[in-house]
Amino acid sequence: MRNTLGRHSGNNGDGWDRQERRPPGRSRRRRRRGRAFILLASAFAIIIGLGVTGWYVLDTSGGCGGQDVALDVAASPEIAPALQEVAAEFNAENEGVEGRCVQAEVREAESANITYGITGAGPASGDTESDVWIPDSSMWANLVKNDSQDVAFTDTGTSVASSPLVLARPAEADMPDEGPSWEALVPTSASELGAEGDEVHLVDPVRSSAGMATLSLVAGAIGEEEEDGRPQLVAALQTLQANTSPDQAAAFETLAEEPEAARLLVLSEQATWRYNRDHSDAPAQISYPEGGTYALDYPYIDRSSDPQVSQAAELFREKLTRNAAQQVMLKNGFRTADGEADAKVLTEDAGFQPSLPEQLPTPSTSDVQRITQAWNRLKLDSRLLTIVDVSGSMLESVPGTGMNRMDITAQAAIQGLELFPEGSELGMWRFSVGINDNLDYEELLPIRELTAETDGGGTHMEALKQQWSSVDPVPDGDTGLYDTYLAAYREMSRTYKADRVNAILMLTDGNNDDEDSISLEELETKLEEESSPVKPIPIFTIAFGPDIDPEPLDRIAEISGGASYTTENPAEIGDIFLKAFSNRLQPAGGEQG
């Protein structure tokens, strides 16, 4: 310090001597004493300054300065407020990286939006980049790791909070003693469709972890990988698609709008706690699924390729694991990563379970992808022409039912209409032999959207149900099968719509017995000639009766990419209808059921 001060003093003296002649005598001595005082004061100031600086450095061993290291943290919206509270304290502590302060900024970001922004596998909007990502579930992180090998992505193995899925009912709805299992949550057979029970609502699984996990858990319980499980999955997915909310806010509205409704929502504990906090006058009732549940786990993901930013991310991660930060999570309705809850927040009086419920494993990436694809395929609107056999044999009674074959068929068809989304387009023909001048087939209702208004003022769906209830067999009618197949195929090909699943469904109890119709070989040849891989029109046939020859139906199904099903019991049509419909779950070009 003294050396520095000496150099400083000498330089000043040299410069001043060169610029000004010093006067002799007393005046010069006084001026020298003045200069000495100024230099001494300057030196003292430097010493004080250095002393203060030295004290600051020693007293704040983790201190920082200079340009801040900005840490952009994208977090699932429900946990972002808690993380922002922790980040404010973190930033005030001046945690540093290589002498530079870290400033963490937490913003809300939908987990699906970030996932699709990285992978390109779905719709994304806005800024999907960040240094740190905290989605609500490892399912999203696993999808990114599986689909985007070339992006900076480090799963730190840290879960900053957890929240198991629960079943929420409106305030005044009847409450069962225990929650249903995932398999029993929704109908899985034709006979259960439309039955009384809880109307299950789901947040769109393409955008929601709770929705996606529900699909995966239901599918896993059903065993949808097996062919026999696909019809059950169809029934479950169709039921859920009929009551899907686009987001959590809309799901909350379904709880609030009818307090006595027999509705059930699958939500996280924290979401339900948040709903009850905002609806204290009519809080939701809570139960836990029988046999265990899945928990949202909020993984901490480092997405930075900058070593210094990654160090900053590690500092914030470590901060979130401390007790003080975990207490912030608990007071916001979350559990810790190991399932600990604050009994004063998630209270037993409100229906919350103090101990962590049995945990089911995170659905695998392949399971999530398969069930999401099935959901999207099934959701794609259909364009279906249904053709019903009205030959005389349809009047034969079905033992043990008190109904004839037509009655059973109509009942199954009306039940099957519930499988289709409102935007689907359906039409209906009947067929026998020579029932429409010289034609074996006749249009009963044109192919229209189910919600379209008819001339009578009702919807097309209502018209279809009414038509099915009133269709009558022709007492002496024969079965004109092959001409009808060809006419229906040509009609669907002529009016083909590329944005829909175009298909034909034939319901019959007999073999072709129109002597004037084309032969099976001629039908096969024409279908092969007129079919197009870019305009697929699969033909599905459900045939019932003891005298059915399945070979011609199988050959027609194979050529068209459809499937055929035969049974001696028309009462099984409903479940067979589900099985036929489950072919939509197959990937394009895949093996048909």
Coordinates of C-alpha atoms in Angstrom, one line a residue:
M1 CA 0.0 0.0 0.0
R2 CA 2.8 2.3 0.8
N3 CA 4.5 1.5 -2.5
T4 CA 1.3 2.3 -4.4
L5 CA 0.9 5.5 -2.5
G6 CA 4.6 6.4 -3.2
R7 CA 4.2 6.0 -6.9
H8 CA 1.0 8.0 -6.8
S9 CA 2.8 10.8 -4.9
G10 CA 5.9 10.8 -7.1
N11 CA 3.8 11.0 -10.3
N12 CA 1.8 13.9 -9.0
G13 CA 5.0 15.7 -7.9
D14 CA 6.7 15.3 -11.3
G15 CA 3.8 16.5 -13.3
W16 CA 3.2 19.5 -11.1
D17 CA 6.9 20.6 -11.2
R18 CA 6.9 20.5 -14.9
Q19 CA 3.8 22.6 -15.2
E20 CA 4.4 25.4 -12.6
R21 CA 7.5 27.2 -11.2
R22 CA 7.5 27.1 -7.4
P23 CA 7.9 30.6 -5.8
P24 CA 10.7 31.0 -3.2
G25 CA 10.5 31.4 0.6
R26 CA 7.7 31.0 3.0
S27 CA 5.0 30.7 0.4
R28 CA 6.6 27.7 -1.1
R29 CA 6.9 25.9 2.2
R30 CA 3.2 26.6 3.0
R31 CA 2.2 25.2 -0.3
R32 CA 4.3 22.1 0.3
R33 CA 2.7 21.6 3.6
G34 CA -0.7 21.9 1.9
R35 CA 0.2 19.4 -0.7
A36 CA 1.4 17.0 2.0
F37 CA -2.0 17.3 3.7
I38 CA -3.9 16.6 0.6
L39 CA -1.7 13.6 -0.2
L40 CA -2.1 12.3 3.3
A41 CA -5.9 12.7 3.1
S42 CA -5.9 10.9 -0.2
A43 CA -3.8 8.1 1.2
F44 CA -6.0 7.8 4.2
A45 CA -9.1 7.6 1.9
I46 CA -7.4 4.9 -0.1
I47 CA -6.5 3.0 3.0
I48 CA -10.1 3.3 4.3
G49 CA -11.4 2.2 0.9
L50 CA -9.1 -0.8 0.7
G51 CA -10.0 -1.6 4.3
V52 CA -13.7 -1.5 3.7
T53 CA -13.3 -3.6 0.5
G54 CA -11.1 -6.1 2.4
W55 CA -13.7 -6.4 5.1
Y56 CA -16.5 -6.9 2.6
V57 CA -14.6 -9.7 0.8
L58 CA -13.7 -11.5 4.0
D59 CA -17.2 -11.0 5.6
T60 CA -19.1 -12.4 2.5
S61 CA -17.1 -15.4 1.5
G62 CA -19.9 -16.4 -1.0
G63 CA -20.4 -12.8 -2.2
C64 CA -20.7 -11.7 -5.8
G65 CA -20.7 -8.7 -8.0
G66 CA -20.5 -7.7 -11.7
Q67 CA -23.0 -8.8 -14.2
D68 CA -25.7 -11.2 -12.9
V69 CA -26.1 -14.8 -14.1
A70 CA -29.7 -14.9 -15.1
L71 CA -31.5 -18.2 -14.5
D72 CA -34.7 -18.7 -16.5
V73 CA -36.9 -21.3 -14.7
A74 CA -40.0 -22.5 -16.5
A75 CA -42.4 -24.3 -14.1
S76 CA -45.8 -25.9 -14.1
P77 CA -48.3 -23.1 -13.3
E78 CA -49.6 -24.5 -10.0
I79 CA -46.1 -24.8 -8.5
A80 CA -44.7 -21.5 -9.9
P81 CA -46.0 -19.2 -7.1
A82 CA -44.3 -21.4 -4.5
L83 CA -41.1 -21.4 -6.5
Q84 CA -41.3 -17.7 -7.0
E85 CA -41.4 -17.2 -3.2
V86 CA -38.3 -19.4 -2.8
A87 CA -36.5 -17.6 -5.7
A88 CA -37.1 -14.2 -4.1
E89 CA -35.2 -15.4 -1.0
F90 CA -32.6 -17.1 -3.1
N91 CA -31.9 -13.9 -5.1
A92 CA -31.7 -11.8 -1.9
E93 CA -29.0 -14.1 -0.5
N94 CA -26.6 -13.2 -3.3
E95 CA -25.5 -16.7 -4.0
G96 CA -22.8 -16.4 -6.6
V97 CA -21.1 -18.3 -9.4
E98 CA -17.5 -17.4 -10.0
G99 CA -18.0 -14.0 -8.4
R100 CA -21.2 -13.3 -10.3
C101 CA -24.6 -13.1 -8.6
V102 CA -27.4 -15.5 -9.7
Q103 CA -30.8 -14.1 -10.3
A104 CA -33.5 -16.8 -10.7
E105 CA -36.7 -15.8 -12.5
V106 CA -39.5 -18.3 -12.3
R107 CA -42.3 -18.2 -14.8
E108 CA -45.4 -20.3 -15.5
A109 CA -45.2 -22.7 -18.4
E110 CA -47.5 -25.5 -19.2
S111 CA -45.6 -28.8 -19.1
A112 CA -47.2 -30.0 -22.4
N113 CA -46.3 -26.8 -24.1
I114 CA -42.6 -27.1 -23.2
T115 CA -42.6 -30.8 -24.2
Y116 CA -44.1 -30.2 -27.6
G117 CA -41.9 -27.2 -28.1
I118 CA -38.9 -29.4 -27.7
T119 CA -40.1 -32.6 -29.5
G120 CA -42.4 -31.1 -32.1
A121 CA -44.8 -33.9 -31.3
G122 CA -47.8 -31.7 -30.6
P123 CA -49.1 -28.1 -30.5
A124 CA -46.9 -25.6 -28.7
S125 CA -46.9 -21.8 -28.5
G126 CA -44.9 -19.0 -27.0
D127 CA -41.5 -19.2 -25.5
T128 CA -40.6 -22.9 -24.8
E129 CA -36.9 -22.3 -24.0
S130 CA -35.6 -22.1 -20.5
D131 CA -32.4 -22.8 -18.4
V132 CA -34.4 -24.9 -15.9
W133 CA -37.6 -26.8 -16.4
I134 CA -39.9 -28.1 -13.6
P135 CA -42.8 -29.9 -15.2
D136 CA -45.5 -31.5 -13.1
S137 CA -44.6 -35.0 -14.0
S138 CA -41.7 -37.2 -15.1
M139 CA -43.9 -38.4 -17.9
W140 CA -43.2 -35.2 -19.8
A141 CA -39.5 -35.4 -19.1
N142 CA -39.3 -39.0 -20.3
L143 CA -41.1 -38.1 -23.5
V144 CA -38.4 -35.4 -24.2
K145 CA -35.6 -37.8 -23.4
N146 CA -37.1 -40.4 -25.7
D147 CA -37.8 -38.1 -28.7
S148 CA -35.0 -35.5 -28.5
Q149 CA -31.6 -37.0 -28.1
D150 CA -29.7 -34.0 -29.4
V151 CA -30.9 -31.3 -26.9
A152 CA -29.3 -30.2 -23.7
F153 CA -31.3 -32.0 -21.1
T154 CA -30.1 -33.2 -17.7
D155 CA -32.5 -34.9 -15.3
T156 CA -31.0 -34.1 -11.9
G157 CA -32.9 -36.8 -10.1
T158 CA -34.4 -34.2 -7.8
S159 CA -38.2 -34.0 -7.2
V160 CA -39.0 -30.7 -5.7
A161 CA -42.5 -31.7 -4.5
S162 CA -45.2 -34.4 -5.1
S163 CA -49.0 -34.6 -5.3
P164 CA -50.9 -37.8 -5.8
L165 CA -54.0 -38.1 -8.0
V166 CA -57.3 -38.2 -6.1
L167 CA -61.0 -38.4 -7.1
A168 CA -63.0 -35.2 -6.5
R169 CA -66.8 -35.0 -6.4
P170 CA -69.1 -32.0 -6.1
A171 CA -69.9 -30.8 -2.6
E172 CA -73.4 -32.5 -2.2
A173 CA -73.0 -35.6 -4.4
D174 CA -73.4 -39.0 -2.9
M175 CA -70.1 -40.2 -1.6
P176 CA -69.1 -43.9 -1.7
D177 CA -67.3 -45.6 1.2
E178 CA -64.2 -45.9 -0.9
G179 CA -63.0 -44.8 -4.4
P180 CA -63.3 -47.2 -7.3
S181 CA -60.3 -48.9 -8.8
W182 CA -58.8 -47.6 -12.1
E183 CA -60.4 -50.5 -14.0
A184 CA -63.9 -49.8 -12.5
L185 CA -63.6 -46.0 -13.0
V186 CA -65.4 -46.0 -16.4
P187 CA -67.5 -48.5 -18.4
T188 CA -65.5 -51.2 -20.1
S189 CA -68.2 -53.2 -21.9
A190 CA -71.1 -52.5 -24.2
S191 CA -73.6 -53.4 -21.5
E192 CA -72.2 -50.8 -19.1
L193 CA -72.4 -47.9 -21.6
G194 CA -75.0 -45.5 -20.5
A195 CA -75.5 -47.2 -17.2
E196 CA -76.1 -45.1 -14.1
G197 CA -73.1 -44.1 -12.1
D198 CA -70.6 -41.3 -11.7
E199 CA -70.0 -39.2 -14.8
V200 CA -66.2 -39.2 -15.0
H201 CA -64.6 -36.0 -16.2
L202 CA -61.1 -35.7 -17.3
V203 CA -58.7 -32.8 -18.2
D204 CA -57.5 -33.3 -21.8
P205 CA -54.7 -35.9 -21.6
V206 CA -52.9 -34.4 -24.5
R207 CA -52.3 -31.3 -22.3
S208 CA -52.7 -32.6 -18.7
S209 CA -50.6 -35.0 -16.6
A210 CA -53.6 -36.0 -14.5
G211 CA -55.5 -36.8 -17.7
M212 CA -52.6 -38.7 -19.3
A213 CA -51.9 -40.7 -16.2
T214 CA -55.6 -41.6 -15.9
L215 CA -55.6 -43.0 -19.4
S216 CA -52.4 -45.0 -18.8
L217 CA -53.6 -46.3 -15.5
V218 CA -57.0 -47.3 -16.9
A219 CA -55.4 -48.9 -19.9
G220 CA -52.9 -50.8 -17.7
A221 CA -55.7 -52.1 -15.5
I222 CA -57.7 -53.3 -18.5
G223 CA -54.7 -54.9 -20.2
E224 CA -55.2 -53.1 -23.5
E225 CA -52.1 -54.5 -25.0
E226 CA -53.9 -57.8 -25.6
E227 CA -56.4 -57.9 -28.4
D228 CA -59.2 -58.9 -26.1
G229 CA -58.6 -55.7 -24.1
R230 CA -59.1 -53.3 -27.0
P231 CA -62.9 -53.3 -27.0
Q232 CA -62.8 -52.6 -23.2
L233 CA -60.4 -49.7 -23.9
V234 CA -62.7 -48.4 -26.6
A235 CA -65.6 -48.2 -24.1
A236 CA -63.4 -46.5 -21.5
L237 CA -61.9 -44.0 -23.9
Q238 CA -65.2 -43.1 -25.5
T239 CA -66.8 -42.5 -22.2
L240 CA -63.9 -40.3 -21.1
Q241 CA -63.8 -38.4 -24.4
A242 CA -67.5 -37.5 -24.0
N243 CA -66.6 -35.7 -20.7
T244 CA -63.2 -34.1 -21.3
S245 CA -62.4 -30.6 -20.1
P246 CA -59.9 -28.6 -22.2
D247 CA -58.1 -27.4 -19.1
Q248 CA -58.1 -27.4 -15.3
A249 CA -60.1 -24.2 -15.1
A250 CA -62.9 -25.8 -17.1
A251 CA -62.7 -28.9 -15.0
F252 CA -63.2 -26.8 -11.8
E253 CA -66.3 -25.4 -13.3
T254 CA -67.8 -28.9 -13.6
L255 CA -67.4 -29.3 -9.9
A256 CA -69.0 -25.9 -9.1
E257 CA -71.9 -25.8 -11.5
E258 CA -74.0 -28.6 -10.0
P259 CA -73.2 -29.4 -6.3
E260 CA -75.4 -32.5 -6.3
A261 CA -74.3 -33.9 -9.7
A262 CA -73.0 -37.5 -9.9
R263 CA -69.7 -36.3 -11.3
L264 CA -66.2 -37.4 -10.6
L265 CA -63.0 -35.6 -11.6
V266 CA -59.5 -37.0 -11.5
L267 CA -57.2 -34.2 -10.1
S268 CA -54.1 -33.9 -8.1
E269 CA -54.3 -33.4 -4.3
Q270 CA -52.9 -29.9 -4.7
A271 CA -55.4 -29.0 -7.5
T272 CA -58.2 -30.1 -5.2
W273 CA -56.8 -28.2 -2.3
R274 CA -56.6 -25.1 -4.4
Y275 CA -60.2 -25.6 -5.6
N276 CA -61.4 -26.0 -2.0
R277 CA -59.5 -22.9 -1.0
D278 CA -61.3 -20.9 -3.6
H279 CA -64.7 -22.5 -3.0
S280 CA -64.8 -22.8 0.7
D281 CA -68.6 -22.4 0.6
A282 CA -69.0 -25.7 -1.3
P283 CA -65.7 -27.6 -1.3
A284 CA -65.2 -30.8 -3.3
Q285 CA -65.3 -34.2 -1.7
I286 CA -62.2 -36.2 -1.9
S287 CA -61.5 -40.0 -2.1
Y288 CA -58.5 -42.0 -3.2
P289 CA -58.6 -44.8 -5.9
E290 CA -58.7 -48.3 -4.6
G291 CA -55.4 -50.2 -5.2
G292 CA -53.1 -47.1 -5.3
T293 CA -52.6 -44.1 -7.3
Y294 CA -50.0 -42.1 -9.3
A295 CA -48.3 -39.0 -8.0
L296 CA -47.1 -35.9 -9.9
D297 CA -43.4 -35.6 -9.0
Y298 CA -42.2 -32.2 -10.3
P299 CA -38.7 -33.2 -11.5
Y300 CA -35.9 -30.6 -11.7
I301 CA -34.4 -30.5 -15.2
D302 CA -31.3 -28.6 -16.2
R303 CA -31.6 -27.6 -19.9
S304 CA -28.6 -25.3 -20.2
S305 CA -25.4 -26.0 -22.2
D306 CA -23.6 -23.1 -20.5
P307 CA -21.4 -24.4 -17.7
Q308 CA -21.8 -21.3 -15.6
V309 CA -25.6 -21.3 -16.0
S310 CA -25.6 -25.0 -15.1
Q311 CA -23.7 -24.1 -11.9
A312 CA -26.4 -21.5 -11.2
A313 CA -29.1 -24.1 -11.8
E314 CA -27.4 -26.4 -9.3
L315 CA -27.4 -23.6 -6.7
F316 CA -31.1 -23.1 -7.1
R317 CA -31.7 -26.9 -7.1
E318 CA -29.9 -27.2 -3.8
K319 CA -31.9 -24.3 -2.4
L320 CA -35.1 -26.1 -3.2
T321 CA -34.1 -29.2 -1.3
R322 CA -33.6 -27.2 2.0
N323 CA -36.1 -27.4 4.7
A324 CA -37.2 -23.8 4.4
A325 CA -38.0 -24.2 0.7
Q326 CA -39.9 -27.5 1.4
Q327 CA -42.0 -25.7 4.0
V328 CA -43.1 -23.3 1.3
M329 CA -44.2 -26.2 -0.9
L330 CA -46.1 -27.8 2.0
K331 CA -48.0 -24.6 2.8
N332 CA -49.1 -24.4 -0.9
G333 CA -50.8 -27.8 -0.8
F334 CA -48.0 -30.0 -2.0
R335 CA -46.3 -32.9 -0.4
T336 CA -42.5 -33.3 -0.1
A337 CA -40.9 -35.7 -2.6
D338 CA -41.1 -38.6 -0.1
G339 CA -44.8 -37.9 0.5
E340 CA -44.8 -35.9 3.7
A341 CA -47.8 -33.5 4.0
D342 CA -48.6 -30.6 6.3
A343 CA -51.7 -31.8 8.3
K344 CA -52.7 -28.2 8.8
V345 CA -53.0 -27.7 5.1
L346 CA -54.1 -31.0 3.7
T347 CA -56.5 -31.7 6.6
E348 CA -58.2 -34.9 7.3
D349 CA -61.5 -33.0 7.9
A350 CA -61.3 -32.0 4.2
G351 CA -60.9 -35.6 3.2
F352 CA -57.1 -35.6 2.6
Q353 CA -55.2 -38.7 3.7
P354 CA -52.3 -37.8 6.0
S355 CA -50.0 -40.7 4.9
L356 CA -49.0 -41.1 1.3
P357 CA -51.3 -43.5 -0.5
E358 CA -49.9 -46.6 -2.2
Q359 CA -47.9 -45.4 -5.2
L360 CA -48.2 -46.9 -8.6
P361 CA -45.2 -46.6 -10.9
T362 CA -44.8 -43.8 -13.4
P363 CA -46.4 -45.0 -16.7
S364 CA -43.6 -45.9 -19.2
T365 CA -42.9 -43.7 -22.2
S366 CA -44.0 -46.4 -24.6
D367 CA -47.3 -46.8 -22.7
V368 CA -47.9 -43.1 -22.7
Q369 CA -47.2 -42.8 -26.4
R370 CA -49.4 -45.8 -27.3
I371 CA -52.4 -44.7 -25.2
T372 CA -52.1 -41.1 -26.5
Q373 CA -52.1 -42.3 -30.1
A374 CA -55.1 -44.5 -29.3
W375 CA -56.9 -41.5 -27.8
N376 CA -56.1 -39.3 -30.8
R377 CA -57.2 -42.0 -33.3
L378 CA -60.4 -42.6 -31.5
K379 CA -61.1 -38.9 -31.2
L380 CA -60.7 -38.4 -34.9
D381 CA -64.3 -38.0 -36.2
S382 CA -65.8 -40.9 -38.1
R383 CA -67.7 -41.0 -41.3
L384 CA -69.6 -44.3 -41.2
L385 CA -72.2 -45.9 -43.4
T386 CA -74.1 -48.5 -41.4
I387 CA -76.1 -51.1 -43.5
V388 CA -78.6 -53.3 -41.8
D389 CA -80.0 -56.6 -43.1
V390 CA -83.9 -56.5 -43.3
S391 CA -84.3 -60.0 -44.8
G392 CA -87.0 -62.2 -43.4
S393 CA -84.7 -64.2 -41.2
M394 CA -84.2 -61.1 -39.0
L395 CA -87.7 -61.8 -37.6
E396 CA -86.5 -65.0 -36.0
S397 CA -86.7 -64.9 -32.2
V398 CA -83.6 -64.9 -30.0
P399 CA -84.0 -67.5 -27.2
G400 CA -84.2 -66.2 -23.7
T401 CA -84.6 -62.5 -24.7
G402 CA -88.2 -62.1 -25.8
M403 CA -86.8 -60.2 -28.9
N404 CA -86.1 -61.1 -32.5
R405 CA -82.9 -60.6 -34.3
M406 CA -83.8 -57.2 -35.6
D407 CA -84.7 -56.0 -32.1
I408 CA -81.4 -57.1 -30.7
T409 CA -79.5 -55.5 -33.7
A410 CA -81.3 -52.2 -33.2
Q411 CA -80.7 -52.2 -29.5
A412 CA -76.9 -52.8 -30.1
A413 CA -76.8 -50.2 -32.8
I414 CA -78.5 -47.5 -30.7
Q415 CA -76.0 -48.4 -27.9
G416 CA -73.2 -48.2 -30.4
L417 CA -74.1 -44.6 -31.4
E418 CA -72.9 -43.5 -28.0
L419 CA -69.4 -44.4 -29.1
F420 CA -69.1 -41.6 -31.7
P421 CA -68.0 -38.1 -31.0
E422 CA -70.6 -35.4 -31.8
G423 CA -68.7 -34.3 -34.9
S424 CA -68.9 -37.8 -36.5
E425 CA -70.9 -38.2 -39.7
L426 CA -73.2 -41.3 -39.9
G427 CA -75.7 -42.6 -42.4
M428 CA -77.9 -45.7 -42.6
W429 CA -79.0 -48.0 -45.4
R430 CA -81.2 -51.2 -45.3
F431 CA -80.8 -54.1 -47.7
S432 CA -82.5 -57.3 -48.8
V433 CA -83.3 -58.2 -52.4
G434 CA -85.2 -56.0 -54.8
I435 CA -86.5 -53.7 -52.1
N436 CA -85.8 -50.4 -54.0
D437 CA -87.2 -51.1 -57.5
N438 CA -84.5 -53.4 -58.8
L439 CA -81.9 -52.5 -56.2
D440 CA -81.1 -54.6 -53.2
Y441 CA -80.3 -51.6 -51.0
E442 CA -82.0 -48.3 -50.0
E443 CA -80.9 -45.2 -48.1
L444 CA -82.8 -44.6 -44.9
L445 CA -80.8 -41.6 -43.7
P446 CA -78.0 -39.7 -45.5
I447 CA -74.5 -39.4 -44.0
R448 CA -74.7 -36.3 -41.9
E449 CA -73.0 -34.9 -38.7
L450 CA -74.7 -36.2 -35.6
T451 CA -75.4 -32.7 -34.3
A452 CA -76.9 -31.5 -37.6
E453 CA -80.6 -30.4 -37.4
T454 CA -83.1 -32.3 -39.3
D455 CA -86.2 -31.0 -41.1
G456 CA -88.3 -32.2 -38.1
G457 CA -86.3 -30.0 -35.7
G458 CA -84.3 -32.7 -33.9
T459 CA -80.7 -33.7 -34.4
H460 CA -79.4 -36.3 -36.8
M461 CA -78.4 -38.5 -33.8
E462 CA -82.1 -38.5 -32.7
A463 CA -83.2 -39.3 -36.2
L464 CA -80.8 -42.3 -36.3
K465 CA -82.1 -43.6 -33.0
Q466 CA -85.7 -43.2 -34.1
Q467 CA -84.9 -44.9 -37.4
W468 CA -83.3 -47.9 -35.7
S469 CA -86.3 -48.2 -33.4
S470 CA -88.7 -48.4 -36.3
V471 CA -86.8 -50.4 -39.0
D472 CA -88.8 -53.6 -39.9
P473 CA -87.6 -56.7 -41.7
V474 CA -89.2 -57.7 -45.0
P475 CA -91.0 -61.0 -44.2
D476 CA -90.2 -62.8 -47.4
G477 CA -87.0 -60.9 -48.1
D478 CA -83.7 -62.6 -49.2
T479 CA -80.2 -61.4 -48.6
G480 CA -78.6 -59.3 -51.4
L481 CA -75.1 -59.0 -49.8
Y482 CA -72.6 -58.6 -52.6
D483 CA -74.3 -55.9 -54.7
T484 CA -74.9 -53.9 -51.5
Y485 CA -71.2 -54.2 -50.5
L486 CA -70.1 -52.8 -53.9
A487 CA -72.7 -50.0 -53.9
A488 CA -71.8 -48.9 -50.4
Y489 CA -68.1 -48.9 -51.2
R490 CA -68.6 -46.8 -54.3
E491 CA -70.8 -44.3 -52.4
M492 CA -68.2 -43.9 -49.7
S493 CA -65.4 -43.6 -52.2
R494 CA -67.4 -40.9 -54.2
T495 CA -68.0 -38.8 -51.1
Y496 CA -64.7 -39.6 -49.3
K497 CA -63.4 -37.0 -46.7
A498 CA -59.7 -37.1 -46.0
D499 CA -60.0 -35.5 -42.5
R500 CA -62.2 -38.4 -41.2
V501 CA -62.1 -42.1 -40.7
N502 CA -64.3 -43.4 -43.6
A503 CA -65.7 -46.9 -43.1
I504 CA -68.6 -49.2 -43.8
L505 CA -70.4 -51.3 -41.2
M506 CA -72.5 -54.3 -42.4
L507 CA -74.9 -56.0 -40.0
T508 CA -76.3 -59.2 -41.4
D509 CA -77.6 -62.7 -40.4
G510 CA -77.2 -64.4 -43.7
N511 CA -75.2 -65.3 -46.8
N512 CA -75.7 -63.8 -50.2
D513 CA -78.7 -65.5 -51.9
D514 CA -79.4 -63.1 -54.7
E515 CA -78.9 -65.2 -57.8
D516 CA -78.8 -62.1 -60.0
S517 CA -76.0 -60.3 -58.1
I518 CA -72.3 -60.2 -58.8
S519 CA -70.3 -63.1 -57.6
L520 CA -67.8 -63.0 -54.7
E521 CA -64.9 -63.2 -57.1
E522 CA -66.3 -60.3 -59.2
L523 CA -66.8 -58.3 -56.0
E524 CA -63.2 -58.9 -54.9
T525 CA -61.9 -57.9 -58.3
K526 CA -63.8 -54.6 -58.3
L527 CA -62.8 -53.7 -54.7
E528 CA -59.2 -54.3 -55.6
E529 CA -59.4 -52.2 -58.7
E530 CA -61.3 -49.3 -57.1
S531 CA -59.5 -49.2 -53.8
S532 CA -56.8 -46.6 -53.1
P533 CA -54.1 -46.6 -50.4
V534 CA -54.6 -42.9 -49.9
K535 CA -58.4 -43.3 -49.6
P536 CA -58.8 -46.3 -47.3
I537 CA -62.4 -47.5 -46.7
P538 CA -62.4 -50.5 -44.4
I539 CA -65.4 -52.7 -44.4
F540 CA -66.5 -54.2 -41.1
T541 CA -69.1 -57.0 -41.0
I542 CA -70.9 -58.3 -37.9
A543 CA -72.7 -61.5 -38.9
F544 CA -74.9 -63.6 -36.6
G545 CA -76.8 -66.9 -37.0
P546 CA -76.0 -70.6 -37.1
D547 CA -75.7 -70.8 -40.9
I548 CA -73.2 -68.0 -41.5
D549 CA -70.3 -68.8 -43.9
P550 CA -67.5 -66.6 -42.6
E551 CA -65.1 -67.1 -45.5
P552 CA -66.6 -64.6 -47.9
L553 CA -66.9 -62.0 -45.2
D554 CA -63.2 -62.5 -44.2
R555 CA -62.1 -62.1 -47.8
I556 CA -64.0 -58.9 -48.2
A557 CA -62.6 -57.6 -44.9
E558 CA -59.0 -58.5 -45.9
I559 CA -59.2 -56.7 -49.2
S560 CA -60.6 -53.5 -47.7
G561 CA -58.5 -53.5 -44.6
G562 CA -61.4 -54.1 -42.3
A563 CA -62.5 -57.0 -40.2
S564 CA -65.4 -59.5 -39.9
Y565 CA -67.0 -61.0 -36.8
T566 CA -69.4 -63.9 -36.5
T567 CA -71.5 -65.2 -33.7
E568 CA -74.5 -67.5 -33.2
N569 CA -75.9 -65.2 -30.5
P570 CA -77.2 -61.8 -31.7
A571 CA -77.1 -60.7 -28.0
E572 CA -73.4 -60.5 -28.3
I573 CA -73.6 -57.8 -31.0
G574 CA -73.0 -55.0 -28.6
D575 CA -69.6 -56.3 -27.5
I576 CA -68.7 -57.3 -31.1
F577 CA -69.6 -53.8 -32.2
L578 CA -67.0 -52.5 -29.6
K579 CA -64.5 -55.0 -30.9
A580 CA -65.1 -53.8 -34.5
F581 CA -64.8 -50.2 -33.4
S582 CA -61.5 -51.0 -31.6
N583 CA -59.8 -51.5 -35.0
R584 CA -59.5 -47.7 -35.1
L585 CA -56.9 -48.1 -32.4
Q586 CA -54.6 -49.9 -34.7
P587 CA -51.8 -47.9 -36.4
A588 CA -52.3 -47.4 -40.2
G589 CA -51.3 -50.5 -42.0
G590 CA -51.3 -52.5 -38.7
E591 CA -52.8 -55.9 -38.2
Q592 CA -56.6 -55.7 -37.9
G593 CA -58.5 -57.3 -35.1

